[in-house]
CSV table of C-alpha atoms and ligand atoms in Angstrom, one decimal:
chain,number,residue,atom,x,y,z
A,1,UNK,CA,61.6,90.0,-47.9
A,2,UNK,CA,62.5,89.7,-51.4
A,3,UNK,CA,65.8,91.5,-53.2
A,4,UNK,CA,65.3,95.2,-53.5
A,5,UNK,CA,64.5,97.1,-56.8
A,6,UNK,CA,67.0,98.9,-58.7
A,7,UNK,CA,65.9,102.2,-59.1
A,8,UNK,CA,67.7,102.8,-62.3
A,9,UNK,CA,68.9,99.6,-63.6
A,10,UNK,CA,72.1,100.6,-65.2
A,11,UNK,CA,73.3,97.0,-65.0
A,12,UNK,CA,70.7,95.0,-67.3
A,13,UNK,CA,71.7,98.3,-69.4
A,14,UNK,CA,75.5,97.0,-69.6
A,15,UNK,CA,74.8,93.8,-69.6
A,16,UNK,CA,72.9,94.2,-72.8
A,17,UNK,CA,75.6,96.8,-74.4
A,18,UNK,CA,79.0,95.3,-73.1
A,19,UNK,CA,80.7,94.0,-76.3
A,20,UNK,CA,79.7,97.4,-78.1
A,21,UNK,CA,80.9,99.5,-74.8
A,22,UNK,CA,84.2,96.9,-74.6
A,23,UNK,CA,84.7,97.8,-78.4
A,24,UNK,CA,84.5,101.6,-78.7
A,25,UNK,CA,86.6,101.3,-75.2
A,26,UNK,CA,89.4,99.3,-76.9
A,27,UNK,CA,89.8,101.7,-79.8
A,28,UNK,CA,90.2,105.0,-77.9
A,29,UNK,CA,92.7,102.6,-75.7
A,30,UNK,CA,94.1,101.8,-78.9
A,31,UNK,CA,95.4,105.0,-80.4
A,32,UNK,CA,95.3,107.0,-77.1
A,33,UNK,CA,93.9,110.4,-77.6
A,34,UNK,CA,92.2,110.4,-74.2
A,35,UNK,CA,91.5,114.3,-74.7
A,36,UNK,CA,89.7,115.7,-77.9
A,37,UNK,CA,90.2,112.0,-79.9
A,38,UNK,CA,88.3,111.2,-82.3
A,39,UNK,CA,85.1,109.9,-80.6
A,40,UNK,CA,84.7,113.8,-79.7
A,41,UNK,CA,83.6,115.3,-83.1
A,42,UNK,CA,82.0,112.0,-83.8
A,43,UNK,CA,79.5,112.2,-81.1
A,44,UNK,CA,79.4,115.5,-81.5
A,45,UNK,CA,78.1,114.9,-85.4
A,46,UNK,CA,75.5,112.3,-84.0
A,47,UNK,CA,73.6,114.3,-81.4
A,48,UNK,CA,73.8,117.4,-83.3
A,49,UNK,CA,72.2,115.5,-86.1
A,50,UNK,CA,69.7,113.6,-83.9
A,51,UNK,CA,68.6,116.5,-82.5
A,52,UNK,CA,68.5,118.7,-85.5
A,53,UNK,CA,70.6,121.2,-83.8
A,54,UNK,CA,73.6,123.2,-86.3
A,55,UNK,CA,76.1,122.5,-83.2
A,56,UNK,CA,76.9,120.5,-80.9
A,57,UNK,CA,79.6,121.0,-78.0
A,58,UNK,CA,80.1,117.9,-75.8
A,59,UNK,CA,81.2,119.3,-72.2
A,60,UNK,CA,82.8,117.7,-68.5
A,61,UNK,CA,79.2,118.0,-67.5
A,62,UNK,CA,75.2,119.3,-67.6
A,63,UNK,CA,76.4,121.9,-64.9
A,64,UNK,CA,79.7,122.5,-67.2
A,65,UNK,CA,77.0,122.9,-70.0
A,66,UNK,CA,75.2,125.5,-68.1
A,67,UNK,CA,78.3,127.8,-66.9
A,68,UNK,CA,79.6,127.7,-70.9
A,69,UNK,CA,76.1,128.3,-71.6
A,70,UNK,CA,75.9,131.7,-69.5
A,71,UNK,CA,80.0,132.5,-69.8
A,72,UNK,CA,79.2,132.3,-74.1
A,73,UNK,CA,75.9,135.2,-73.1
A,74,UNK,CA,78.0,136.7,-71.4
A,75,UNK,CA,76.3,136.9,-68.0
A,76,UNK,CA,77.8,139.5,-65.9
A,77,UNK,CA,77.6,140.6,-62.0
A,78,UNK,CA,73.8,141.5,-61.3
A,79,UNK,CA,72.5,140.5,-64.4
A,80,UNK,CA,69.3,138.2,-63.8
A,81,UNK,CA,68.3,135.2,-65.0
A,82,UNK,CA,64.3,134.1,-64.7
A,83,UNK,CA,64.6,130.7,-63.9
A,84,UNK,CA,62.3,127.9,-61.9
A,85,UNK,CA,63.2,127.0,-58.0
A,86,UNK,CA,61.9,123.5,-58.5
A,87,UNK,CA,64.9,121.8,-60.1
A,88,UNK,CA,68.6,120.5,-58.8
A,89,UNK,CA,71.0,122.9,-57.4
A,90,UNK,CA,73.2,123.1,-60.5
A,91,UNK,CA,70.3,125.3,-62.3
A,92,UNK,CA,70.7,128.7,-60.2
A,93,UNK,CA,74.1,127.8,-59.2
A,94,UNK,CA,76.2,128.2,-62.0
A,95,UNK,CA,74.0,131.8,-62.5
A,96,UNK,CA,75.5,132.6,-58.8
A,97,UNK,CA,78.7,131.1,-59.8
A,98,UNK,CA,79.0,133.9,-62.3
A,99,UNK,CA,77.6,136.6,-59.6
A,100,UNK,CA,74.2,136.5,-61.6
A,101,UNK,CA,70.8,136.5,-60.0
A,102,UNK,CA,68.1,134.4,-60.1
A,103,UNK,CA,64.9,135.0,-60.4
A,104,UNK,CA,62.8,132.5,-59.2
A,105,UNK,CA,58.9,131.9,-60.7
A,106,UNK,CA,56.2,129.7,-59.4
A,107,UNK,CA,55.6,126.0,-61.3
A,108,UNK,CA,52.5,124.9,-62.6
A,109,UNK,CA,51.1,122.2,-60.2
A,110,UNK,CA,50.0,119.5,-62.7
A,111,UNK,CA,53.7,118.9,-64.9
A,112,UNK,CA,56.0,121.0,-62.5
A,113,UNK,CA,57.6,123.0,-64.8
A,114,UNK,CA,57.7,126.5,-64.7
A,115,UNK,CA,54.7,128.1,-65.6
A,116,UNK,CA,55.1,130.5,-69.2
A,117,UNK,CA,52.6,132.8,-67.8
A,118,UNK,CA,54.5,134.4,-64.7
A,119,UNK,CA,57.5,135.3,-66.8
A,120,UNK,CA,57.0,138.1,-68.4
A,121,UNK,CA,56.0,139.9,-64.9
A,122,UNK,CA,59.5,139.1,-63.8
A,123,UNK,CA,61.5,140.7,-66.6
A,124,UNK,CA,63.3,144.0,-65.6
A,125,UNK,CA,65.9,145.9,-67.5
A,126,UNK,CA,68.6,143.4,-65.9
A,127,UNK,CA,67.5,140.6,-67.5
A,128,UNK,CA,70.1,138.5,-69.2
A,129,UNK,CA,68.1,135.4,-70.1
A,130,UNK,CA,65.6,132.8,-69.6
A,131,UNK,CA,66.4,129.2,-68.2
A,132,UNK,CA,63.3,127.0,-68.2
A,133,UNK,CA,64.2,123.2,-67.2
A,134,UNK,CA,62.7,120.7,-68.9
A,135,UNK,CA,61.7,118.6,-65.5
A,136,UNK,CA,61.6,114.8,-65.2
A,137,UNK,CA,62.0,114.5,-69.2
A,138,UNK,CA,59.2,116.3,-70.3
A,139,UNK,CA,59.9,120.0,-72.0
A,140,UNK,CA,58.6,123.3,-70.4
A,141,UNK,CA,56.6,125.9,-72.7
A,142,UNK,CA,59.2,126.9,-74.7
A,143,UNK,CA,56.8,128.3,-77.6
A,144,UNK,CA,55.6,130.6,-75.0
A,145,UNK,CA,58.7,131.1,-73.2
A,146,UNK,CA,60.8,131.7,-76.4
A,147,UNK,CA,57.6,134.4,-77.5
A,148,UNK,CA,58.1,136.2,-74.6
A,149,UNK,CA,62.0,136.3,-74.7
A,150,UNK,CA,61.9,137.3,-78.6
A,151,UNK,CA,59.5,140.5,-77.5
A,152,UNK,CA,62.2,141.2,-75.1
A,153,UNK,CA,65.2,140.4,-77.1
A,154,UNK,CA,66.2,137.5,-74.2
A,155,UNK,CA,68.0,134.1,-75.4
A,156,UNK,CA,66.8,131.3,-73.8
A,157,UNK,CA,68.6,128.3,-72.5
A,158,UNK,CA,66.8,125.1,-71.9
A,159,UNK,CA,68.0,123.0,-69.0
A,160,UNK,CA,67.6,119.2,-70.9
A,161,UNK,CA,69.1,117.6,-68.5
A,162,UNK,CA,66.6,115.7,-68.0
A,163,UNK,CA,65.0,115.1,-71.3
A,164,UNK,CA,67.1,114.2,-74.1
A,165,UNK,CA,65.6,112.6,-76.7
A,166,UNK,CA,62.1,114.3,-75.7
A,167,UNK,CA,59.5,115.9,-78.2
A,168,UNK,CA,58.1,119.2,-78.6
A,169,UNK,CA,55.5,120.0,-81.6
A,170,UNK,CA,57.7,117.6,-83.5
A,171,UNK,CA,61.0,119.0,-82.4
A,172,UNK,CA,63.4,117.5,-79.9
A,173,UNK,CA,64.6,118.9,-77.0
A,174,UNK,CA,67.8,120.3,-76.6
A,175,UNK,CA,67.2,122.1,-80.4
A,176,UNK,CA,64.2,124.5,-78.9
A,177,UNK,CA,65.5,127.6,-77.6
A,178,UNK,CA,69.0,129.5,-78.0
A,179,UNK,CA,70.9,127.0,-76.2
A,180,UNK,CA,69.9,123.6,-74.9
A,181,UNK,CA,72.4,121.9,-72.0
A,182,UNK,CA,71.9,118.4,-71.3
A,183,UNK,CA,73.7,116.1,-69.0
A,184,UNK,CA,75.3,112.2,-68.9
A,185,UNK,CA,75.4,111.4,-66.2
A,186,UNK,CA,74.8,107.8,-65.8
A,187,UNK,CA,70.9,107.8,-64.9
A,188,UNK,CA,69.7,110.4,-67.4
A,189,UNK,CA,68.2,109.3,-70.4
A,190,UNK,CA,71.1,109.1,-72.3
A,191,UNK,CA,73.8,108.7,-69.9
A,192,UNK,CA,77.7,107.9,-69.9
A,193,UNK,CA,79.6,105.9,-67.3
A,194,UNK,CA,80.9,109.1,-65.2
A,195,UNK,CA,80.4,112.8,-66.0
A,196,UNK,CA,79.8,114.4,-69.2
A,197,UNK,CA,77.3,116.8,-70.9
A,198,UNK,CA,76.6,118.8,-74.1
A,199,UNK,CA,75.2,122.0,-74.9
A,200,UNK,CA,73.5,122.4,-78.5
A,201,UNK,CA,72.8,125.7,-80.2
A,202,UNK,CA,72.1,127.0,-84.1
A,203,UNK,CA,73.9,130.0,-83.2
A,204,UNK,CA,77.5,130.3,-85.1
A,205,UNK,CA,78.9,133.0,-82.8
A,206,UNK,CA,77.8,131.2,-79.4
A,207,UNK,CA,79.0,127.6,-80.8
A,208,UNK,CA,82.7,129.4,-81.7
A,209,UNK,CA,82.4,130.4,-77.9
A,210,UNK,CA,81.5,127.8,-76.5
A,211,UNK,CA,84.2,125.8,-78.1
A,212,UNK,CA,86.7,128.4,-77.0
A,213,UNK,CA,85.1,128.1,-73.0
A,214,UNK,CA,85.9,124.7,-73.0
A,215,UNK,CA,89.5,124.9,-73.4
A,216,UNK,CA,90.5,127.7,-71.4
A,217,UNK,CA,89.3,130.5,-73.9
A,218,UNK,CA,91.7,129.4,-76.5
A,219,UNK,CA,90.9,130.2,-80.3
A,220,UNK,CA,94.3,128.6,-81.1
A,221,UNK,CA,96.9,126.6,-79.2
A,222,UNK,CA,97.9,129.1,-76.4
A,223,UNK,CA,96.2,131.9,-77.8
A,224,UNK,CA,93.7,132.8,-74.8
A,225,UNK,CA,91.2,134.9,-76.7
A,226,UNK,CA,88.8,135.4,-73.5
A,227,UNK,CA,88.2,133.2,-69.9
A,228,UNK,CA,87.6,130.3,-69.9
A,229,UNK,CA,87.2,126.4,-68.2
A,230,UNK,CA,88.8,123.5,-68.2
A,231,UNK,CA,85.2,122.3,-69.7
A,232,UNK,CA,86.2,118.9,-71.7
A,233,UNK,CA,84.2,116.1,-72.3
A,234,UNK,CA,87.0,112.7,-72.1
A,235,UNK,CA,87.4,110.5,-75.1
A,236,UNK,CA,86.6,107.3,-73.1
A,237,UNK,CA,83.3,109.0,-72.4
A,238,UNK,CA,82.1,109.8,-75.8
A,239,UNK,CA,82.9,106.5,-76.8
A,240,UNK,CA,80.6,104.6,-74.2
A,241,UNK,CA,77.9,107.7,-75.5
A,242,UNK,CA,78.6,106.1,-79.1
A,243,UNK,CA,78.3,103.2,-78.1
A,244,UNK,CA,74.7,103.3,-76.7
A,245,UNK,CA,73.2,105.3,-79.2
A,246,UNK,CA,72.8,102.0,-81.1
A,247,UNK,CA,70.3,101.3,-77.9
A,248,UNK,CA,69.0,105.0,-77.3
A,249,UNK,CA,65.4,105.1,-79.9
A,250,UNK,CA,64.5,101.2,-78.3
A,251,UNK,CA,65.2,102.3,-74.4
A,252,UNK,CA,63.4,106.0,-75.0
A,253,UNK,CA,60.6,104.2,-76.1
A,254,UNK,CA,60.7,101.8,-73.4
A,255,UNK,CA,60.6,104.7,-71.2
A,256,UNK,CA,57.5,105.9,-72.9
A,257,UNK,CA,56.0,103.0,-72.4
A,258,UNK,CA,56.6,102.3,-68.9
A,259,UNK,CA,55.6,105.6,-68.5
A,260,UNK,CA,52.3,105.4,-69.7
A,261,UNK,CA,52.1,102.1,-68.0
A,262,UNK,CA,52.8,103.6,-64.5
A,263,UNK,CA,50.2,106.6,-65.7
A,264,UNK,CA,47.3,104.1,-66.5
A,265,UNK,CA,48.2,101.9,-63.8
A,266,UNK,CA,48.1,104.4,-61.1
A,267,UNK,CA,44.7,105.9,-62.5
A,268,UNK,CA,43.0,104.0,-59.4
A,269,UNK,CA,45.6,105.3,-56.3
A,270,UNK,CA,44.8,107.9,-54.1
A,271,UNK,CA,47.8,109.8,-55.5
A,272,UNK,CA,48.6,112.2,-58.4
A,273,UNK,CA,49.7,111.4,-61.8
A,274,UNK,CA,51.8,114.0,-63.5
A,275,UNK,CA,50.2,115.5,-66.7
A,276,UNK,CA,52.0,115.3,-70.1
A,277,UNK,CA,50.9,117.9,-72.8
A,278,UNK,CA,49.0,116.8,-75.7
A,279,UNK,CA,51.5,118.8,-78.1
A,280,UNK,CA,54.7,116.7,-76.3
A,281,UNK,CA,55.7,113.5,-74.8
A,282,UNK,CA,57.8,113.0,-71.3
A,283,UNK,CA,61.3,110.7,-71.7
A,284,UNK,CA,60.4,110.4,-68.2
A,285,UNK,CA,64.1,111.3,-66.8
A,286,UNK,CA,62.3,110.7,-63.5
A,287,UNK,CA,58.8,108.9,-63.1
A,288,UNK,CA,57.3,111.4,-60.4
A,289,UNK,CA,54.2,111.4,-58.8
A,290,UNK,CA,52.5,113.6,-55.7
A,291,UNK,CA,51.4,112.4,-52.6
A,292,UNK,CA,50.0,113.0,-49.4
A,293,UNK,CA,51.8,111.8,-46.7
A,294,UNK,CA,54.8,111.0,-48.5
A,295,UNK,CA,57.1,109.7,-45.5
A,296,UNK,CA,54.4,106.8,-44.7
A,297,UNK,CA,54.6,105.8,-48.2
A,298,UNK,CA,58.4,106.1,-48.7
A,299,UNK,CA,58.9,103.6,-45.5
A,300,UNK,CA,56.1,101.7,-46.6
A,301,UNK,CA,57.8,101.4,-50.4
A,302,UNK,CA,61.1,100.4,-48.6
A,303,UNK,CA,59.9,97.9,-46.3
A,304,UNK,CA,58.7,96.2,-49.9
A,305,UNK,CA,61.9,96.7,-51.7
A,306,UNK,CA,61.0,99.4,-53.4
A,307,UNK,CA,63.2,102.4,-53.5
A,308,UNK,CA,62.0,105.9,-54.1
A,309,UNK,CA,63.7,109.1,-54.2
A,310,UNK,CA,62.7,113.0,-54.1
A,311,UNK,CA,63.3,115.1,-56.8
A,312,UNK,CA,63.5,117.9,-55.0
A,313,UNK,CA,62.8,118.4,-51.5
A,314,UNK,CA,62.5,121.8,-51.1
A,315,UNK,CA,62.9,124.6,-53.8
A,316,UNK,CA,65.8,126.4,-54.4
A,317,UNK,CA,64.6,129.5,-53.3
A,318,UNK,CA,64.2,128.3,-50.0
A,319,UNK,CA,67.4,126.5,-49.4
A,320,UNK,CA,70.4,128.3,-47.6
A,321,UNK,CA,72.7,128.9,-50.6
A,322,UNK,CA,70.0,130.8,-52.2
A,323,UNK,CA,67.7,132.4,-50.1
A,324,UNK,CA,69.0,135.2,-50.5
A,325,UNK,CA,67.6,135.6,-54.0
A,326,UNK,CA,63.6,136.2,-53.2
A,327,UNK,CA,61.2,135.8,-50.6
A,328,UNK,CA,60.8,132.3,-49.2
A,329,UNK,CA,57.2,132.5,-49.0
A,330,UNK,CA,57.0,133.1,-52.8
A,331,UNK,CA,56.5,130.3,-55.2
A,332,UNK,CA,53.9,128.6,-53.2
A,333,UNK,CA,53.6,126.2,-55.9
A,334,UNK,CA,57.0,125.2,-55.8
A,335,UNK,CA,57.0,124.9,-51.9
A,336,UNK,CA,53.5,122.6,-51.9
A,337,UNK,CA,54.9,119.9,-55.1
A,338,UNK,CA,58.6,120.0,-52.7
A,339,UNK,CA,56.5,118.3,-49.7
A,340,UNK,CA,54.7,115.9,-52.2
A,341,UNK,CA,56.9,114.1,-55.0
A,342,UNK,CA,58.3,111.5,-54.9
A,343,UNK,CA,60.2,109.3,-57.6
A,344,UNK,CA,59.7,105.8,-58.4
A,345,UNK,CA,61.8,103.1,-60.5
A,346,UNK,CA,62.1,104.0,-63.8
A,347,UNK,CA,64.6,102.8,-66.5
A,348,UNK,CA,64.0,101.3,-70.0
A,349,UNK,CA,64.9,97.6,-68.8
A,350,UNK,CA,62.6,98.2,-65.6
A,351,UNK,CA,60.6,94.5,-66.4
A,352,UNK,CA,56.8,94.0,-66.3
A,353,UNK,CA,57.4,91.8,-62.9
A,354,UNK,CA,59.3,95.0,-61.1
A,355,UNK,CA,56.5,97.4,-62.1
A,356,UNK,CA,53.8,94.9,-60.8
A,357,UNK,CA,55.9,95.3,-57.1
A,358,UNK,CA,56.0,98.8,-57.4
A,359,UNK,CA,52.2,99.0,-57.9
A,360,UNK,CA,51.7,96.7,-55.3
A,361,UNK,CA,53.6,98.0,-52.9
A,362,UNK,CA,52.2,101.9,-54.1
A,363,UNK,CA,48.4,100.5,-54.1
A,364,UNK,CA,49.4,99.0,-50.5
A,365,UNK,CA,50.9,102.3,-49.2
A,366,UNK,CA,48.6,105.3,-50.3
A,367,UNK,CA,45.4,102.9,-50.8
A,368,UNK,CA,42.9,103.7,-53.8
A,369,UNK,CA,41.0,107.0,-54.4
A,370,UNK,CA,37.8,107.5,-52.7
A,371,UNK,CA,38.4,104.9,-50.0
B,1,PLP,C1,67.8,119.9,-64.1
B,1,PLP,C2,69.3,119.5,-64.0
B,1,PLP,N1,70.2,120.5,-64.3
B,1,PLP,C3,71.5,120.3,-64.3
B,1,PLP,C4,72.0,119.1,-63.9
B,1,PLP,C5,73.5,118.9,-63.8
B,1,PLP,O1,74.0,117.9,-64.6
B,1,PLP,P1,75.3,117.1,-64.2
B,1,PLP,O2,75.0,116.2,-63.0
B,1,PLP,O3,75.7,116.3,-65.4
B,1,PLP,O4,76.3,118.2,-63.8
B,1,PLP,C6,71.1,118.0,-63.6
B,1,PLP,C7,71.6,116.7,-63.2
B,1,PLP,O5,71.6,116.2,-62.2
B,1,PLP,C8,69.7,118.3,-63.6
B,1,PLP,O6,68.9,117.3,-63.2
């Protein structure tokens, strides 16, 4: 059998970036300010200016990003939070974390992102906010969903973790809603080497918070104005950010491309494409498709050296740390995409040869539509 697939190649990604990585590196070795150097405000400056947000606030994390998101609202004990169960853990977690509630509605089938039209059904008058996620790099609604919030006077946080760098109606992500998190972590579209995250708002008052959240409430040295975390982003980890943005328009791109590659190359299989909205484009954070019999096709995939992985496997309003927080038999949408995606190699050095195995192997395993 031939080598296995990477299923994010993060190697050819250092390989091409090392002397810039070893560089910016050097220099925070150099003068030493490990916590809140330079390379802080400068990344800061850059994404906040990429994404055409007023602030930026790097963080230790896209979870961190999310609990400094919801500490700066506010979020109290009971308040609720609409939010989808079809994304990771950290989404409702940090909303339980605070002794929120979420409130979990149904996806749409076709882009697996929450579906605008069920919110407004679930606001009460404990509704805090809205937190759509912006799944596998492609944004949710937030027109619709930021309509419905501004009729109800709700902020909105978008969980980018997935999609930096996407579009929206000529906007980027991150810069849609009242706050936007988004996470490093090394296989996201723009990723460090370890943890790290940002959150990105227009807002002055929420910015000033957040900045204060991050260090332990502190609106001057040892003046602990209100609670908060030990929420930092490292030096050494902006500066392998910096570093890469250099890189970041050519591998988005890439990722577009492959994307569309996969989409138009897949057309044939008896499987399901993803849809992207006219109005939007995915950064594909995670190349997902649906498929019947998905455990046949994962061993299948394997046996060829072709990894896949499942993003997610069952909802969160189904799984034990949160089932407490609706009905398990609700969001039948969510429940039916859980027992059909699956994730396939996707990264912006993934070459023309390894996508050829993938659809080989793929056209092998699920066979083509109509057969
Ligand atoms: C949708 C979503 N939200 C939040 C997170 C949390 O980000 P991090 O792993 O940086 O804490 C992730 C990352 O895995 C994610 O995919």
């Amino acid at each position: 059998m031939s080598t296995k697939l990477e299923f994010v190649d993060l190697k050819s990604q250092y390989a091409a970036l090392k002397d810039r990585i070893a560089e910016r590196m050097q220099r925070v070795l150099d003068h030493g300010q490990y916590i809140m150097g330079p390379e802080v405000a400068e990344l800061e400056q850059r994404l906040a200016a990429y994404t055409g947000a007023k602030h930026c606030i790097t963080v230790a994390s896209g979870t961190e990003a999310l609990l400094i998101s919801l500490m700066a609202l506010d979020l109290k004990p009971g308040d609720e939070v609409i939010t989808t169960p079809f994304t990771f853990a950290a989404t409702a977690e940090m909303i339980v974390l605070l002794g929120g509630v979420p409130v979990f509605v149904d996806i749409e089938p076709d882009t697996c992102n929450i579906d605008a039209s069920l919110i407004e059904a679930a606001i009460t008058p404990r509704t805090k906010a809205i937190m759509p996620v912006s799944l596998y790099g492609q944004c949710a609604d937030m027109d619709e969903i930021n309509a419905i919030a501004a009729r109800h006077g709700l902020p909105v946080i978008e969980d980018a973790a997935q999609s930096y760098g996407a579009s929206y109606k000529g906007r980027r992500s991150n810069n849609l809603s009242t706050i936007g998190c988004t996470s490093f972590f090394p296989s996201k579209p723009l990723g460090c080497y370890g943890d790290g995250g940002a959150l990105f708002t227009n807002d002055d008052a929420l910015a000033q918070a957040a900045r204060e959240i991050r260090v332990h409430g502190q609106s001057a040295r040892y003046t602990h104005t209100r609670v908060g975390v030990g929420g930092r982003m490292d030096t050494l980890q902006c500066a392998i950010v910096l570093a890469k943005l250099g890189r970041l328009d050519w591998e988005l791109q890439r990722r577009r491309e492959i994307g569309a590659a996969y989409h138009q190359r897949l057309a044939a299989l008896d499987l399901t494409t993803l849809t992207v909205r006219p109005d939007r484009d995915s950064v594909w954070g995670q190349y997902t498709v649906r498929v019947a019999n998905r455990t046949h096709v994962q061993a299948v995939l394997t046996e060829a050296g072709v990894p896949t992985a499942v993003h997610y496997p069952k909802p969160l309003h189904r799984q034990p740390a949160y089932v407490q927080y609706g009905n398990p038999d609700s969001c039948p949408l969510a429940i039916a995409a859980a027992d059909e995606v699956m994730s396939l190699p996707m990264s912006a050095d993934l070459s023309d040869a390894d996508m050829d195995r993938v659809v080989a192997a793929l056209t092998a395993a699920v066979g083509l539509r109509g057969q």
